[in-house]
mmCIF file of C-alpha atoms in Angstrom:
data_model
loop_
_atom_site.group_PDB
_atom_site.id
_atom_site.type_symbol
_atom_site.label_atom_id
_atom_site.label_comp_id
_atom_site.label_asym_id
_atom_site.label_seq_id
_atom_site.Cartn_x
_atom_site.Cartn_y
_atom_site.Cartn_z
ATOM 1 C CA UNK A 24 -23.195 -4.698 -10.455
ATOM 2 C CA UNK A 25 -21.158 -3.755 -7.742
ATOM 3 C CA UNK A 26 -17.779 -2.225 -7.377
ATOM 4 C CA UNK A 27 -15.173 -3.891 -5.256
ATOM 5 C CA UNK A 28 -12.561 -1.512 -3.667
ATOM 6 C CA UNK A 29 -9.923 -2.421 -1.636
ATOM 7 C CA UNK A 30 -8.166 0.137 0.491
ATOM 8 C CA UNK A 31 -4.884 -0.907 1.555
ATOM 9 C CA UNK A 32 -1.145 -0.014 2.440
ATOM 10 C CA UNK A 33 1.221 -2.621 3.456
ATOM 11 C CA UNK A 34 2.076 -0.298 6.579
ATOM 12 C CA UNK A 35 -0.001 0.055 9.599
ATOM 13 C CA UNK A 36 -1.267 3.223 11.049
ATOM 14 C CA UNK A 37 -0.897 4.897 8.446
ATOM 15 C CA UNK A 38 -5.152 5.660 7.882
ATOM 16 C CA UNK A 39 -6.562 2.279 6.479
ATOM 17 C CA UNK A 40 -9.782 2.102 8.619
ATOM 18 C CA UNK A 41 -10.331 5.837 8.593
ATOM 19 C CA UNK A 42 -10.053 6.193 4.932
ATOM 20 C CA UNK A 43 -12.673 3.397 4.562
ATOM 21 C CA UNK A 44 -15.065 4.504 7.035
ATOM 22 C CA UNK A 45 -14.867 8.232 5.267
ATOM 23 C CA UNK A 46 -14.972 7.198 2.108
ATOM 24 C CA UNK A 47 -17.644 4.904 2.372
ATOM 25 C CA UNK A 48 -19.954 7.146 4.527
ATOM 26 C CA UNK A 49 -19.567 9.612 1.711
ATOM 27 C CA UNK A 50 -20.839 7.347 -1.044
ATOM 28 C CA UNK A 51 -23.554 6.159 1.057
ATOM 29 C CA UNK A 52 -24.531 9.925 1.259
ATOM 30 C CA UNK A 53 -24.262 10.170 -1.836
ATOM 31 C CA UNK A 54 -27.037 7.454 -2.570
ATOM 32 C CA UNK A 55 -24.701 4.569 -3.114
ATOM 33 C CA UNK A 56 -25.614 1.306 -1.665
ATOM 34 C CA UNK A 57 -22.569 0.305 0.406
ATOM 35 C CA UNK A 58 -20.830 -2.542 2.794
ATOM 36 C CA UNK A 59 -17.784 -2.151 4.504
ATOM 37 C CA UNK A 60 -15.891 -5.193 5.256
ATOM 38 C CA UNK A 61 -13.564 -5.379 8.032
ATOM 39 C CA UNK A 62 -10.738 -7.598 7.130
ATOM 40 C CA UNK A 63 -8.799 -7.572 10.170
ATOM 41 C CA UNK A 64 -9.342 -10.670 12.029
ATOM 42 C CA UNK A 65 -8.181 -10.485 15.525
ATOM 43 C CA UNK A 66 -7.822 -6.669 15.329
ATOM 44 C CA UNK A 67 -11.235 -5.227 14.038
ATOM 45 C CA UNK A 68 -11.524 -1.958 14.455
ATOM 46 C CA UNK A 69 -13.996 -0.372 11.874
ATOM 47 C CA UNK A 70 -16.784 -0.987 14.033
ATOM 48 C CA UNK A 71 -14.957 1.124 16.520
ATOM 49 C CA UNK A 72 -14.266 3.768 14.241
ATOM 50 C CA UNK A 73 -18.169 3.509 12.922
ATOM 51 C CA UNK A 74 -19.351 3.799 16.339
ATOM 52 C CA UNK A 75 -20.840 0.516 16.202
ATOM 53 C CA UNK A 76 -18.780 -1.622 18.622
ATOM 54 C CA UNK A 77 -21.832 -2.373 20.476
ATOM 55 C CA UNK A 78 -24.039 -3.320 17.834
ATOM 56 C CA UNK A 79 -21.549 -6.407 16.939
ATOM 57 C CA UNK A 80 -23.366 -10.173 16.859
ATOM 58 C CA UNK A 81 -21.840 -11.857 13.969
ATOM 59 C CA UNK A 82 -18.840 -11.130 11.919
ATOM 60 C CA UNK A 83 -17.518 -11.877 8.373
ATOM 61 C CA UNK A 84 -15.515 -15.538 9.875
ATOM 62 C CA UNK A 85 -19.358 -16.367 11.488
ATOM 63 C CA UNK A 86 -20.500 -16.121 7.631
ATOM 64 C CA UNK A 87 -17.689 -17.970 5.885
ATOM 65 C CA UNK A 88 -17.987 -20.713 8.539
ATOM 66 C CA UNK A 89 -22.119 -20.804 7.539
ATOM 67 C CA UNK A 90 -22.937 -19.865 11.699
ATOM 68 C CA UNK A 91 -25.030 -16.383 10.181
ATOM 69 C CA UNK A 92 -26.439 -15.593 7.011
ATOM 70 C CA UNK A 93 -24.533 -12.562 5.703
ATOM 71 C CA UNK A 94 -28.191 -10.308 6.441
ATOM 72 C CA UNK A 95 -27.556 -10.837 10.134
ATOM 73 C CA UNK A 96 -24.161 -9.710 10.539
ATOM 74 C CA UNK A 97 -24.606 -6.660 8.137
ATOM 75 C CA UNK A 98 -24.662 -4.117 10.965
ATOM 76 C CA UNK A 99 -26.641 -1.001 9.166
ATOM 77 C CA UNK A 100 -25.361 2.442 10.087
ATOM 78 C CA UNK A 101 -27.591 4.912 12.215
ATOM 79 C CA UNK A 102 -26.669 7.617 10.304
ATOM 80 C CA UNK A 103 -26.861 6.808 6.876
ATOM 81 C CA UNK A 104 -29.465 3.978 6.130
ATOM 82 C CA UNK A 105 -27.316 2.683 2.758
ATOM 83 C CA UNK A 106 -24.509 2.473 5.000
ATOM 84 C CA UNK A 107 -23.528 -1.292 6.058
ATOM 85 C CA UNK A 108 -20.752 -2.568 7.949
ATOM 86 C CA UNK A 109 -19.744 -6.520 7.859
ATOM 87 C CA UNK A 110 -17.215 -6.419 10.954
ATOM 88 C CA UNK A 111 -14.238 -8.867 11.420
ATOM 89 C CA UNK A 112 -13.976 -11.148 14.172
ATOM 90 C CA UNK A 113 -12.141 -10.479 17.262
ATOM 91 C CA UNK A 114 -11.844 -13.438 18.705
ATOM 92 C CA UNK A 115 -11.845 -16.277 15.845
ATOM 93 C CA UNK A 116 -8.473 -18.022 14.290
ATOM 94 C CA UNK A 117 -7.284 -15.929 11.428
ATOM 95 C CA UNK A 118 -7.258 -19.335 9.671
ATOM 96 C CA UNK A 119 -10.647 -19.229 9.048
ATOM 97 C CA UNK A 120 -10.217 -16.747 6.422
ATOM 98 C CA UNK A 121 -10.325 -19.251 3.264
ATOM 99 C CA UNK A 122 -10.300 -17.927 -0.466
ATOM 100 C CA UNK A 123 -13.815 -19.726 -1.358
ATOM 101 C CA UNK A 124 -15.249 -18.254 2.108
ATOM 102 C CA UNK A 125 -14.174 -14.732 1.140
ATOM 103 C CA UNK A 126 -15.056 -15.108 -2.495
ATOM 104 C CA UNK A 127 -19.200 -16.060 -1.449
ATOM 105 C CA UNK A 128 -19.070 -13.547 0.611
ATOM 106 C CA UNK A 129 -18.087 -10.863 -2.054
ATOM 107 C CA UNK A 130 -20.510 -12.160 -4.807
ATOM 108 C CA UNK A 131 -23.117 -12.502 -2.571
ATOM 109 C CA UNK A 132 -22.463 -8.654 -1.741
ATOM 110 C CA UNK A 133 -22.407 -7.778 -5.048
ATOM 111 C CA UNK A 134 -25.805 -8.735 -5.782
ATOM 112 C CA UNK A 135 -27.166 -6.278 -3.209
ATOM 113 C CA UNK A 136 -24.828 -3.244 -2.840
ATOM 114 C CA UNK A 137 -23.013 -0.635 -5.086
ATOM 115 C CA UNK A 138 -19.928 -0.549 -3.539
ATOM 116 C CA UNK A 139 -18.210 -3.336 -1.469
ATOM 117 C CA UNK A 140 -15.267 -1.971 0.491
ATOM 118 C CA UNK A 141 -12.484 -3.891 2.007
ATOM 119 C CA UNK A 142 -10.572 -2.418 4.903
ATOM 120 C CA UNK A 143 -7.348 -4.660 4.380
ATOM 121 C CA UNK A 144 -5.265 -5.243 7.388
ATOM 122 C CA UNK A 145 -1.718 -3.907 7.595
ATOM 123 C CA UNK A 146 1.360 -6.201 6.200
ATOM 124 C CA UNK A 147 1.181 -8.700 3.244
ATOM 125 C CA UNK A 148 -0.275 -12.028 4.817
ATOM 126 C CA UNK A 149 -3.441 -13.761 3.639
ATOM 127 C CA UNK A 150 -5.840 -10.729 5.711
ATOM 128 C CA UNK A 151 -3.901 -8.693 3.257
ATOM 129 C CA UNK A 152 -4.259 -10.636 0.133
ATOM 130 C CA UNK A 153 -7.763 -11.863 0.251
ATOM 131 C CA UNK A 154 -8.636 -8.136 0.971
ATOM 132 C CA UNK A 155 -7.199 -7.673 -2.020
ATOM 133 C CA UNK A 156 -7.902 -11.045 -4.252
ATOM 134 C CA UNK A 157 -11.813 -9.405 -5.761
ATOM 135 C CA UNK A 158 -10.555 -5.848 -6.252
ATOM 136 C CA UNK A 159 -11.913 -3.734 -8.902
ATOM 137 C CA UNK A 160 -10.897 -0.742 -7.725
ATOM 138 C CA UNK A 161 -7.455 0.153 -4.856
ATOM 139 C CA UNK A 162 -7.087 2.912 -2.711
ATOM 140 C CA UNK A 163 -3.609 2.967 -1.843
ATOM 141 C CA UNK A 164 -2.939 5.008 1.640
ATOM 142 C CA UNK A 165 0.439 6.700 1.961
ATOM 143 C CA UNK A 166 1.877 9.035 4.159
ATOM 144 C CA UNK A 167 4.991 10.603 3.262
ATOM 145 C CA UNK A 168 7.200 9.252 4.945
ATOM 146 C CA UNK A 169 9.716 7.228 3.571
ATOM 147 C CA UNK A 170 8.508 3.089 4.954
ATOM 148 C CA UNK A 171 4.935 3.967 4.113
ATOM 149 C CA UNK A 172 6.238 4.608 0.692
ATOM 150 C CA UNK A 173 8.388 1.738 0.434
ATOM 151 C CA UNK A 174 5.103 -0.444 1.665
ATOM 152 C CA UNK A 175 3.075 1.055 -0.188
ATOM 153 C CA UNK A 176 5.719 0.100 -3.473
ATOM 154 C CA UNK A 177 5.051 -3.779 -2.604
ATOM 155 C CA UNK A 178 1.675 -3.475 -2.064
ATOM 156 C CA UNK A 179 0.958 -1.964 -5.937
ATOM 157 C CA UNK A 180 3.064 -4.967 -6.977
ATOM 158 C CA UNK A 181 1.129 -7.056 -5.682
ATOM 159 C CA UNK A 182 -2.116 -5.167 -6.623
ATOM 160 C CA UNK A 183 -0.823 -6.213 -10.533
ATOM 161 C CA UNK A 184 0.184 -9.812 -9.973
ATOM 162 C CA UNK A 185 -1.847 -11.352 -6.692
ATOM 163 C CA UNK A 186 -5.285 -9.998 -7.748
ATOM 164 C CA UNK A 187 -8.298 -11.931 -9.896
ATOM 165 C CA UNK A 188 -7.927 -9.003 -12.368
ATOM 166 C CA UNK A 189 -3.685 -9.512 -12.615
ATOM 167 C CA UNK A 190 -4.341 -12.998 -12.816
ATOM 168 C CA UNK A 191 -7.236 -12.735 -15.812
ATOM 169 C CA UNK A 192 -4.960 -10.188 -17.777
ATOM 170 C CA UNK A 193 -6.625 -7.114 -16.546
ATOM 171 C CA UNK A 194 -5.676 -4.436 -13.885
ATOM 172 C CA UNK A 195 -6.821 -3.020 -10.901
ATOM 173 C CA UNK A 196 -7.842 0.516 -11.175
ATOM 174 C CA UNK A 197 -5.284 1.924 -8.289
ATOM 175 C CA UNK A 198 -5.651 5.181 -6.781
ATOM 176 C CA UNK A 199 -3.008 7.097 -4.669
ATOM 177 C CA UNK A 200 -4.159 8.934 -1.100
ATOM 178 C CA UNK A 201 -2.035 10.536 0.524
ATOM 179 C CA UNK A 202 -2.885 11.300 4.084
ATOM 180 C CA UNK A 203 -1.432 13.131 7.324
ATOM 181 C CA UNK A 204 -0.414 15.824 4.567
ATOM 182 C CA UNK A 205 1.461 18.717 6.182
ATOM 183 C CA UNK A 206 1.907 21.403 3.290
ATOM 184 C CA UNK A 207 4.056 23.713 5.091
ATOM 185 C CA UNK A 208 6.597 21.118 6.343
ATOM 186 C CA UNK A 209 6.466 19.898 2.720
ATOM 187 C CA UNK A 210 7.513 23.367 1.717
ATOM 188 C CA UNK A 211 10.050 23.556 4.140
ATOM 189 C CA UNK A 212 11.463 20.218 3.062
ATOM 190 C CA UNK A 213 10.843 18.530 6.151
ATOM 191 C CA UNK A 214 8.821 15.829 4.455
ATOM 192 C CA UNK A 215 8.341 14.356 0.831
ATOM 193 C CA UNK A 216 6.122 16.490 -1.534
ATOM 194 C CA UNK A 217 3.065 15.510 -2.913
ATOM 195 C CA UNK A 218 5.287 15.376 -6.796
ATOM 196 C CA UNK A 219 8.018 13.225 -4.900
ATOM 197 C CA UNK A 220 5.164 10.879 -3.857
ATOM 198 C CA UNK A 221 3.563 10.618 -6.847
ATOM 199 C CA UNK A 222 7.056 10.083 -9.280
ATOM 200 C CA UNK A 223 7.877 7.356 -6.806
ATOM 201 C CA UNK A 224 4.866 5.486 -6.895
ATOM 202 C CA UNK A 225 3.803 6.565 -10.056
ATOM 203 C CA UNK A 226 -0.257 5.635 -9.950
ATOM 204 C CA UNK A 227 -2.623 8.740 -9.883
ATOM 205 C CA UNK A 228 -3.748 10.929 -7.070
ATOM 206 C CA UNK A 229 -7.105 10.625 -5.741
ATOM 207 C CA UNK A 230 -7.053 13.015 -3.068
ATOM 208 C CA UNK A 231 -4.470 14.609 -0.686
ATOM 209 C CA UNK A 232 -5.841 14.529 3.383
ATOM 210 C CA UNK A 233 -4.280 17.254 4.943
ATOM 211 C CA UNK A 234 -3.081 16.249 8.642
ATOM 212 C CA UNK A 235 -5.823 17.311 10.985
ATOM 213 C CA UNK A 236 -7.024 17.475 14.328
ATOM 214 C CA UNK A 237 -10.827 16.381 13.343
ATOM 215 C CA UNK A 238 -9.692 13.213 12.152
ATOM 216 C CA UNK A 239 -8.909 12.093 15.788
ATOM 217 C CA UNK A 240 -12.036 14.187 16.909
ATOM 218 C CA UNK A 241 -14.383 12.047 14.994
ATOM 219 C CA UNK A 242 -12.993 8.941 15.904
ATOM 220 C CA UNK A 243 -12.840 9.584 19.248
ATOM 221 C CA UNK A 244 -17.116 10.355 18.285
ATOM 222 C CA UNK A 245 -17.193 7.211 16.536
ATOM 223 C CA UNK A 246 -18.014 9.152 13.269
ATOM 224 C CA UNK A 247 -16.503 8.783 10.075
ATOM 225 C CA UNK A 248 -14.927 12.594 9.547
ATOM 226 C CA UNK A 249 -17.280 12.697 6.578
ATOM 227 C CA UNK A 250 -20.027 12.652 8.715
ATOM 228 C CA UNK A 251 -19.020 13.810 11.972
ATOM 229 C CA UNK A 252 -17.310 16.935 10.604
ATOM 230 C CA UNK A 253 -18.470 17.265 7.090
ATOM 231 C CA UNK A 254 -16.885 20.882 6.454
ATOM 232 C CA UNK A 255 -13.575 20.244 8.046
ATOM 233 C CA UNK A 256 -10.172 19.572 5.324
ATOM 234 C CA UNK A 257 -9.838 16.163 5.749
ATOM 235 C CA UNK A 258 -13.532 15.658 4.967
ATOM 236 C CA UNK A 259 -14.120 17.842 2.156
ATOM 237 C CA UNK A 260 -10.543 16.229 0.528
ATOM 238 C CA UNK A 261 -12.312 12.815 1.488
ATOM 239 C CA UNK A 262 -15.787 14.068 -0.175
ATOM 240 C CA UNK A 263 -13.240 15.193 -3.352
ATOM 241 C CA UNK A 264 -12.259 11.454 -3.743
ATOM 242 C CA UNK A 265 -15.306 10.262 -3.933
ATOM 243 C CA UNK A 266 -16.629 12.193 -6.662
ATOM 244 C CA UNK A 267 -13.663 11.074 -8.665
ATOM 245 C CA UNK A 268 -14.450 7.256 -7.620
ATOM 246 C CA UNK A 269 -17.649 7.918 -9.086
ATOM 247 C CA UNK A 270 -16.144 8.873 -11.736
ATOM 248 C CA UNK A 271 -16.239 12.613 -12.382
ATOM 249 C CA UNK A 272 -13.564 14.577 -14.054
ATOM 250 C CA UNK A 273 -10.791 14.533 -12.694
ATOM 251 C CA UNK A 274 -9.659 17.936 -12.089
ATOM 252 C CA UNK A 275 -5.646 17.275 -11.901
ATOM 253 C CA UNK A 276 -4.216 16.143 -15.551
ATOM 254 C CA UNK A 277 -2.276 13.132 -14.523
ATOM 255 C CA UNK A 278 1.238 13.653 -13.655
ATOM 256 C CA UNK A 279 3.277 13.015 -16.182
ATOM 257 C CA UNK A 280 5.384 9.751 -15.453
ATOM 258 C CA UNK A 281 9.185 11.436 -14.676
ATOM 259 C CA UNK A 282 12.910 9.912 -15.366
ATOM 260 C CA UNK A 283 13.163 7.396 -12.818
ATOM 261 C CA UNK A 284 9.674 5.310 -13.298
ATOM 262 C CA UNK A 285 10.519 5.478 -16.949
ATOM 263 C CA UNK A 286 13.887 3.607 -16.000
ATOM 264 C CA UNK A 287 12.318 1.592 -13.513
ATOM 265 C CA UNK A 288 9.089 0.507 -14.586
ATOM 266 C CA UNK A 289 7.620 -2.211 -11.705
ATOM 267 C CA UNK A 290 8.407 -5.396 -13.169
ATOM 268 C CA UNK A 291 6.308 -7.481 -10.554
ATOM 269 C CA UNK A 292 3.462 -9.378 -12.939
ATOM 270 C CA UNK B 254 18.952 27.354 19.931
ATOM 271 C CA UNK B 255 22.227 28.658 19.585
ATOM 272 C CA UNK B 256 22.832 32.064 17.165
ATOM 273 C CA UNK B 257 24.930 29.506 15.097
ATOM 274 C CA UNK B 258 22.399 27.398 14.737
ATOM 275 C CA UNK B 259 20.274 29.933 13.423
ATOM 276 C CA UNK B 260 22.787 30.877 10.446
ATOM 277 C CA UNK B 261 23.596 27.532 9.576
ATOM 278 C CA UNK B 262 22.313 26.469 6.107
ATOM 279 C CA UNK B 263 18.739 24.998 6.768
ATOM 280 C CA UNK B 264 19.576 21.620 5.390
ATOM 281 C CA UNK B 265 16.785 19.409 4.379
ATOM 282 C CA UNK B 266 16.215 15.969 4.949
ATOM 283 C CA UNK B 267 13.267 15.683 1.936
ATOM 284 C CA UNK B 268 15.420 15.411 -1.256
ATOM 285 C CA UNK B 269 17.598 12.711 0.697
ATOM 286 C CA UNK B 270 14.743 10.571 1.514
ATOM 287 C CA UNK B 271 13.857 10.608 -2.500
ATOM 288 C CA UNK B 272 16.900 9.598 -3.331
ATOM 289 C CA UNK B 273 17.143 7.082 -0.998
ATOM 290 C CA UNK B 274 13.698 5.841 -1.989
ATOM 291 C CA UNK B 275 14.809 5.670 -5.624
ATOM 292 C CA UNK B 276 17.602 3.932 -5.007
ATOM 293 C CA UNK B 277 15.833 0.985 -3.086
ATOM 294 C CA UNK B 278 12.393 0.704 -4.684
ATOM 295 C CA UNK B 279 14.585 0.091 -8.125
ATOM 296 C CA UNK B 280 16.333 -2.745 -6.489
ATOM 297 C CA UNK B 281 13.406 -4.066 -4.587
ATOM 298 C CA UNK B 282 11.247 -3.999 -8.026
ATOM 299 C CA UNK B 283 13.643 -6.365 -9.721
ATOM 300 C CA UNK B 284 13.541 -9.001 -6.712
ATOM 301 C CA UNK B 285 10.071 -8.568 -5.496
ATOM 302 C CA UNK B 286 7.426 -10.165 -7.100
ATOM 303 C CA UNK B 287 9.191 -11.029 -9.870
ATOM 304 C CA UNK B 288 10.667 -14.463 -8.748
ATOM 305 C CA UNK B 289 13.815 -15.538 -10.756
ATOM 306 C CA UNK B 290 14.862 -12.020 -11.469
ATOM 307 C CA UNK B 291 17.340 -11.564 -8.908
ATOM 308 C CA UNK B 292 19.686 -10.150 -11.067
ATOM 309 C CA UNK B 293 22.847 -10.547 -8.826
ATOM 310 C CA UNK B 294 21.759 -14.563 -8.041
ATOM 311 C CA UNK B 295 22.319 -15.012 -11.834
ATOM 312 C CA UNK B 296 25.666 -13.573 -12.023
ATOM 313 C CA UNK B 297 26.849 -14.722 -9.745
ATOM 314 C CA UNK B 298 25.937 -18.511 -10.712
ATOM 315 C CA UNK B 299 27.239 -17.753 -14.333
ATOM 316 C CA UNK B 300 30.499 -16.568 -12.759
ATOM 317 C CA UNK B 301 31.403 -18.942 -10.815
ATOM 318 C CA UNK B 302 30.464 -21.489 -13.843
ATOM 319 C CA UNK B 303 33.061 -19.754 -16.036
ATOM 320 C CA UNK B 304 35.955 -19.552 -13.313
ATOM 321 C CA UNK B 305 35.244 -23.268 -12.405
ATOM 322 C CA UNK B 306 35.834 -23.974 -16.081
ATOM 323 C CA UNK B 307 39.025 -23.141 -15.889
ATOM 324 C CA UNK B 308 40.519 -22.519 -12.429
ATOM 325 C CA UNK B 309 39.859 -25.161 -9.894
ATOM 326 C CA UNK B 310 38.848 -21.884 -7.218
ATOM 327 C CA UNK B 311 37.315 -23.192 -4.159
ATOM 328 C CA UNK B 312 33.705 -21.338 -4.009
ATOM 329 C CA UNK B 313 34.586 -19.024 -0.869
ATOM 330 C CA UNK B 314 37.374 -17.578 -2.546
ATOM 331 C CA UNK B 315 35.401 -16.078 -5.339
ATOM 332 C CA UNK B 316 33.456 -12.877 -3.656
ATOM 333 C CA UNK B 317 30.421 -10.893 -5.676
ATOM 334 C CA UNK B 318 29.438 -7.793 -4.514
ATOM 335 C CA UNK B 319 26.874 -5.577 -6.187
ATOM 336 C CA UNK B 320 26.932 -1.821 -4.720
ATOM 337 C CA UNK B 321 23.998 -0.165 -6.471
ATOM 338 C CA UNK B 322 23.914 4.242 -7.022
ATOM 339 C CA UNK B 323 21.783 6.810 -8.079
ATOM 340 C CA UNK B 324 23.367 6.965 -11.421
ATOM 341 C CA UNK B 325 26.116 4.414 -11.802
ATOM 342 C CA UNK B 326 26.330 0.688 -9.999
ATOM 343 C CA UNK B 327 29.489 -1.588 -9.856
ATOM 344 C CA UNK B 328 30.087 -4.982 -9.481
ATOM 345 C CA UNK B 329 33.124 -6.178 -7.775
ATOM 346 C CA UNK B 330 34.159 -9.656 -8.402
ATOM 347 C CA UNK B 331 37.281 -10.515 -6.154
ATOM 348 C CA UNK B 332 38.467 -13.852 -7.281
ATOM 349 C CA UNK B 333 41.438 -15.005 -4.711
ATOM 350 C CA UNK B 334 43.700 -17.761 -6.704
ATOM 351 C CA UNK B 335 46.023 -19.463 -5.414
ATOM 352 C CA UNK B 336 49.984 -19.546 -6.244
ATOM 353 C CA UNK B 337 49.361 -23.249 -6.999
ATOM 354 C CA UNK B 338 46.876 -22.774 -9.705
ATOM 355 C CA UNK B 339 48.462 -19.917 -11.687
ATOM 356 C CA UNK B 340 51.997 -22.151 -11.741
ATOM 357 C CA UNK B 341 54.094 -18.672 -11.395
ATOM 358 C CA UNK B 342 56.199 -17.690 -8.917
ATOM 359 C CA UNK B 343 55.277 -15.190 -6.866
ATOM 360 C CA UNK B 344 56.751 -11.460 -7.724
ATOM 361 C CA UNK B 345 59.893 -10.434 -5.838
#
């Protein structure tokens, strides 16, 4: 049975679609059967990232609306032959996003793959939500800056009270990574430490992406940084968060929870 | 960069954004997501219910303000009566 993840933020820009197209190149490489779905309608841009802008015919709205069986607009990487892609439409009404729509697409996914990965648009509207709504597992993207944090605060409320798990009792497995990491400026005290991040939020680290030029590289390529530049940082931290979505040991003992999320424990249910 | 400049106290702008953070998310946890917990909403209802009971205080008279710290918060009720209501006269 597959695994749903949903990799989200509440703020834009801060590494959504890069973090999805990494992560799940890496646990296609790793053997894993997996589809990507772009949840941006009106402003796809995992295909673009995948390098497979050109290779677009139908998109997850065609499916929902019954225009494409969800084998035809499964775009299958070049690269990595587990690899899929389900792409967002471009042009299509947002409104054609509908719950039911989104939920036959999932569970017909999960039949076939390992992993179903939702690139969730930026903000809190229904892109957001639904991209959200089948979550088993969330990778939360945050840079350290203080309104990524703050975004990234309402979006793990909502992660425990908007989700099918929240609803049925359960939780959703969430995951902190923290990208555009500068170490030295966090030294200096130019920006939030990794410790400040992580007492703030208070959900475990997954994996810290240090800021790097290779990111931009590979896009620019049209390769996910796991692929296009395998032994840079940002890929190897990217490869590191895998192996701990699959469920290896996890090498950092989980923070202990400090003062302030003690006082303040998130109340949203 | 001025000599000066390069003496000053480096002064970082890190540990303010925590606190500032800290501050907020607390605030934003109680409101958001949580629907009828807007703490301030509810005392300030309650107040005004127990000033109405016994002064006849037109509602924009009666002023609520919740200023929220680090470490302490205070709540500032400013209830303006008039001379009329408290039947004294007013001090010399």
């Amino acid at each position: 049975m597959a695994k749903v993840l949903v990799v989200t933020s509440g703020k834009g820009g801060v590494g959504k679609t890069t973090s999805t197209a990494a992560l799940g190149a890496a646990l296609a490489q790793s053997g894993q059967k997996v589809a990507m779905i772009d949840f941006d309608v009106g402003l796809r841009n995992l295909d673009l990232i995948m390098g497979a802008e050109r290779r677009v015919v139908y998109d997850l709205i065609n499916v929902i609306k019954g225009d494409a069986k969800i084998e035809q607009a499964l775009i299958r990487d070049k690269r990595v032959e587990t690899l899929h892609l389900l792409p967002a439409s471009q042009t299509r009404d947002k409104d054609n996003l509908t719950d039911e729509g989104v939920a036959r697409v999932i569970e017909g996914l999960r039949e076939k793959f390992d992993w179903i990965i939702c690139d969730s648009p930026a903000g809190i509207e229904r892109g957001a939500t639904l991209a959200m709504r089948h979550a088993d597992v969330a990778v939360v993207v945050t840079n350290p800056e203080v309104s990524s944090i703050r975004d990234s605060d309402r979006i793990i409320g909502m992660l425990d009270s908007k989700t099918l798990k929240a609803e049925n009792g359960e939780q959703v497995e969430k995951h902190l990574l923290l990208t555009r990491y500068d170490a030295g400026r966090a030294q200096r005290g130019e920006i939030l430490k990794v410790e400040d991040v992580l007492e703030i939020l208070s959900i475990p680290l997954l994996a810290i992406i240090p800021e790097s030029t290779e990111v931009l590289r590979s896009s620019n390529l049209g390769a996910p940084v796991t692929l296009g530049s395998p032994n840079s940082a940002p890929a190897r931290a990217y490869l590191d968060a895998v192996r701990k979505l699959q469920g290896e040991t996890l090498v950092e003992v989980q923070k202990q929870r400090g003062l302030f999320s003690k006082l303040f424990a998130r109340r949203a249910a | 960069m001025s000599l000066f400049s390069f003496f000053k106290k480096n002064t970082t702008s890190a540990p303010v954004a925590r606190e500032r953070l800290q501050v907020l998310l607390a605030h934003e946890r109680t409101i958001v997501g949580g629907g009828e917990s807007d703490l301030v909403a509810i005392l300030r209802e309650e107040i005004m219910a127990v000033i109405a009971k016994h002064l006849a205080v037109p509602q924009d008279k009666v002023q609520i303000k919740m200023d929220r710290g680090a470490s302490v918060s205070t709540l500032e009720v400013d209830i303006e009566i008039p001379a009329a209501l408290t039947g004294l006269r007013p001090a010399a």
